[in-house]
C-alpha positions as MATLAB code, in Angstrom:
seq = 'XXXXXXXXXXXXXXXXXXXXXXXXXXXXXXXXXXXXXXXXXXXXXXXXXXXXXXXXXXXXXXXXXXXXXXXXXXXXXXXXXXXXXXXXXXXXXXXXXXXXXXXXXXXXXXXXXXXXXXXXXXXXXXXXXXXXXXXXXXXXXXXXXXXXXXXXXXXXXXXXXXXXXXXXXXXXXXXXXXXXXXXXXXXXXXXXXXXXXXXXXX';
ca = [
      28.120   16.067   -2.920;
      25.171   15.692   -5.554;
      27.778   13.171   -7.478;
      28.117   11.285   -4.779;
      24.720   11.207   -3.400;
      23.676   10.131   -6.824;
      26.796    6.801   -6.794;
      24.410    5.312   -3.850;
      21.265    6.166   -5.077;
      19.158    2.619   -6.481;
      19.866    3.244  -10.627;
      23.503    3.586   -9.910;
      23.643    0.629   -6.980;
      21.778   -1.564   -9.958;
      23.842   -0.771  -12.433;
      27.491   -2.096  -10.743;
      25.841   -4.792   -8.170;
      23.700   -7.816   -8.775;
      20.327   -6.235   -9.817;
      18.559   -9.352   -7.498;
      20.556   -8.816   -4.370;
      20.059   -4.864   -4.835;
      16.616   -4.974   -4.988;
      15.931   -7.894   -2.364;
      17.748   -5.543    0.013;
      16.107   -2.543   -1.071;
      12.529   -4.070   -0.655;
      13.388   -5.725    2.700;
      14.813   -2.535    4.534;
      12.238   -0.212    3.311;
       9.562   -2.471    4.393;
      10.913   -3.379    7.410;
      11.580    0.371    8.771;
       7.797    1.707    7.018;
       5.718   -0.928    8.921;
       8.076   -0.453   12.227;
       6.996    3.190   11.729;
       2.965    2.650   10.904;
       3.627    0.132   14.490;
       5.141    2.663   16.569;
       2.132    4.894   15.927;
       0.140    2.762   16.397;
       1.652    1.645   19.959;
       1.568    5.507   20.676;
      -1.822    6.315   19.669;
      -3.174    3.026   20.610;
      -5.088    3.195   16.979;
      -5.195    0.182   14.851;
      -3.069    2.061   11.898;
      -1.404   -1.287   11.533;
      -3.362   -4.349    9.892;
      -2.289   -7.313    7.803;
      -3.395   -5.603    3.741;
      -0.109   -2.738    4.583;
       1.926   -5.640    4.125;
       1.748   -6.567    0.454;
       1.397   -2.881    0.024;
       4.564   -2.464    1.059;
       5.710   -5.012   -1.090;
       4.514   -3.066   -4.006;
       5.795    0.030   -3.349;
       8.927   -0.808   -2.647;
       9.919   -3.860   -4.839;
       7.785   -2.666   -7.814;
       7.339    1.070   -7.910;
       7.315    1.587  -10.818;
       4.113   -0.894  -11.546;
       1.059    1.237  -12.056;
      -0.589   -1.067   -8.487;
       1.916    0.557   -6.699;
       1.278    4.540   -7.698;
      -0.107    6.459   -4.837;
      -3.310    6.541   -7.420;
      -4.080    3.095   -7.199;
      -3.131    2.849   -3.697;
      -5.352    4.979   -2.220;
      -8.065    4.234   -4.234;
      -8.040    0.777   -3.754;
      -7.946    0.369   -0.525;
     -10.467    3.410   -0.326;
     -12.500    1.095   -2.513;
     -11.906   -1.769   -0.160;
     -13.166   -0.089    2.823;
     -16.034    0.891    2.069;
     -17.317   -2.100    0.114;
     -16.602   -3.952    3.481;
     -18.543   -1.087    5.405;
     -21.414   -1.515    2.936;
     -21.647   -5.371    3.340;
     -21.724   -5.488    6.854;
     -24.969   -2.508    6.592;
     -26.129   -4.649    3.929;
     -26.167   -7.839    6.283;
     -26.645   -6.134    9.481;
     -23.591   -6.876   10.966;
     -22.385   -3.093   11.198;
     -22.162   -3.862   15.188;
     -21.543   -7.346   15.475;
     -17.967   -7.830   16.332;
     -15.848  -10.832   14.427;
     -15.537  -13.942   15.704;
     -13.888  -16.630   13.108;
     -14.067  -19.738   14.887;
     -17.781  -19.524   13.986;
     -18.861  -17.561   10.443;
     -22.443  -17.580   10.242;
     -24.379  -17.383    6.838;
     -24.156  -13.401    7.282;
     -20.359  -13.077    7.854;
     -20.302  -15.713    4.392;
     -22.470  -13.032    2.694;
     -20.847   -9.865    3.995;
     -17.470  -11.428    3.314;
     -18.438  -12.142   -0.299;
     -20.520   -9.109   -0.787;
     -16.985   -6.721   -0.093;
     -14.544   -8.974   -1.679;
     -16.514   -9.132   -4.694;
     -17.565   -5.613   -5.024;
     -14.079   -4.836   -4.691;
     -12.847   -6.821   -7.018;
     -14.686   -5.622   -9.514;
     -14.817   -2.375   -8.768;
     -10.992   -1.713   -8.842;
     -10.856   -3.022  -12.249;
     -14.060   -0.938  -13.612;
     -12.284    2.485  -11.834;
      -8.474    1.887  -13.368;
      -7.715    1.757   -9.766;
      -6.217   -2.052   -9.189;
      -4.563   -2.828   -6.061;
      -4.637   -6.470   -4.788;
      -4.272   -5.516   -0.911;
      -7.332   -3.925   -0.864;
      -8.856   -7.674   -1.204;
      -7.101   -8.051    2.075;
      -8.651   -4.978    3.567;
     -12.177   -5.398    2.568;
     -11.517   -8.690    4.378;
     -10.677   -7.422    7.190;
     -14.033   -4.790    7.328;
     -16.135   -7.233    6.269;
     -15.137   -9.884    8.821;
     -15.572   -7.160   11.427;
     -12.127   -7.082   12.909;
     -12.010   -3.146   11.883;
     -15.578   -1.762   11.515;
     -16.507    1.428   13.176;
     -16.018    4.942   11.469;
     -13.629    5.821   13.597;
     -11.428    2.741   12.551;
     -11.991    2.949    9.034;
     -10.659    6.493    9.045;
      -7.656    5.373   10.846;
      -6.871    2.547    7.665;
      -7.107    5.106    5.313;
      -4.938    7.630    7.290;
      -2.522    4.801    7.699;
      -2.434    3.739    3.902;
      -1.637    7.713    3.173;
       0.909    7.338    5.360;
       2.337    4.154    3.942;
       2.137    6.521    0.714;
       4.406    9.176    1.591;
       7.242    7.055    2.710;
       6.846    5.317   -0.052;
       7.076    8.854   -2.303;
       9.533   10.212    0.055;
      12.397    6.764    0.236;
      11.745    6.329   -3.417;
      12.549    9.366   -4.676;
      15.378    9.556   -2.324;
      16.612    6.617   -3.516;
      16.820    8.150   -7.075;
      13.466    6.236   -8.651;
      11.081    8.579  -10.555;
       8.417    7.215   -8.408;
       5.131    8.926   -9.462;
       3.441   11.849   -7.410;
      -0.237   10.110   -7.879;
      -1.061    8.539  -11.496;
       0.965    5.828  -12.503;
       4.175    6.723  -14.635;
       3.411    3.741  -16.711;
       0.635    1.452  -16.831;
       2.063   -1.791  -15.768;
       5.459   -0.660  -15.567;
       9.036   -2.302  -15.306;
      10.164   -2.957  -11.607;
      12.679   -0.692  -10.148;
      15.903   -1.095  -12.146;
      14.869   -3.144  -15.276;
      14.224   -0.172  -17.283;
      13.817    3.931  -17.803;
      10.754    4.525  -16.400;
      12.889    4.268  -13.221;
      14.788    6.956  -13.546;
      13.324    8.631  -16.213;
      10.294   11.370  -16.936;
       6.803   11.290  -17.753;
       5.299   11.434  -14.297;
       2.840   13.398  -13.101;
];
């Protein structure tokens, strides 16, 4: 059973198919059945634990893996990062209970918007923590389309979420996806060399 398990796992699909097509399916599946899942609880919760930033993040996780922006680390952090530079702009420009409206962004929303993306930028950077979504997150605080506490806790439950499919189908799928640091800093994608399927996680 383990042997044959292990003929459809990702390495061994790689290895006898067209690498491209393999991993274009593999990437398109997984992110099509994660965010169906974050949207389903969010339709049953009625909590916003789906937003635009989950999609690249998605991307990452399940087209590059192995890339030290997609470790569970990085993730987390990131977007952590994001939010609360975006919560922190909008206290910083008073705007913590002004709700969004972008057919009309006043000189505050310009600062607020500015004040989170570039705090986060440089932040994630500074920390070891890069992930590029979390530009698309602060965004989304800062612009005041998620704002309250309540909300914010909901993105960061979601990206968790997010994470442990993304731990869970990877591994599955026979890629040595890491636990929480990055396996290697700026990895190969999934299939184009060892740190795939080999050790050194942690």
């Amino acid at each position: 059973m383990r042997a044959l398990l292990a003929r459809w796992q990702l390495p061994a699909l790689i290895e006898h198919h067209d690498p491209s097509g393999v991993k274009a399916l593999y990437s398109a599946v997984n992110a099509f059945v994660s965010v169906a899942v974050m949207a389903l609880i969010a339709h049953y919760s009625n909590e916003p634990f789906l937003f635009p930033s989950l999609g690249p993040t998605a991307f990452l996780l399940f087209y590059t893996p192995m890339t030290a922006p997609a470790s569970p680390r990085n993730t987390v952090c990131g977007h952590l990062i994001g939010v609360l530079a975006g919560y922190l702009a909008l206290a910083a420009t008073g705007l913590l209970h002004t709700g969004p409206n972008l057919d009309d962004i006043g000189w505050s929303r310009v600062a607020a918007a500015a004040i989170a993306l570039g705090a986060t930028c440089g932040l994630m950077p500074l920390l070891g923590v890069a992930h590029p979504p979390a530009g698309a997150t602060t965004l989304i605080v800062a612009l005041g389309l998620l704002r309250t506490p309540r909300q914010l806790s909901v993105v960061m439950l979601a990206v968790l979420v997010l994470v442990l499919q993304g731990v869970l189908v990877n591994r599955l799928a026979g890629i040595r996806y890491p636990l929480w640091r990055p396996a290697v800093e700026g990895g190969p994608t999934m299939g184009s060399g060892r740190p795939v399927s080999g050790r050194g996680q942690r």
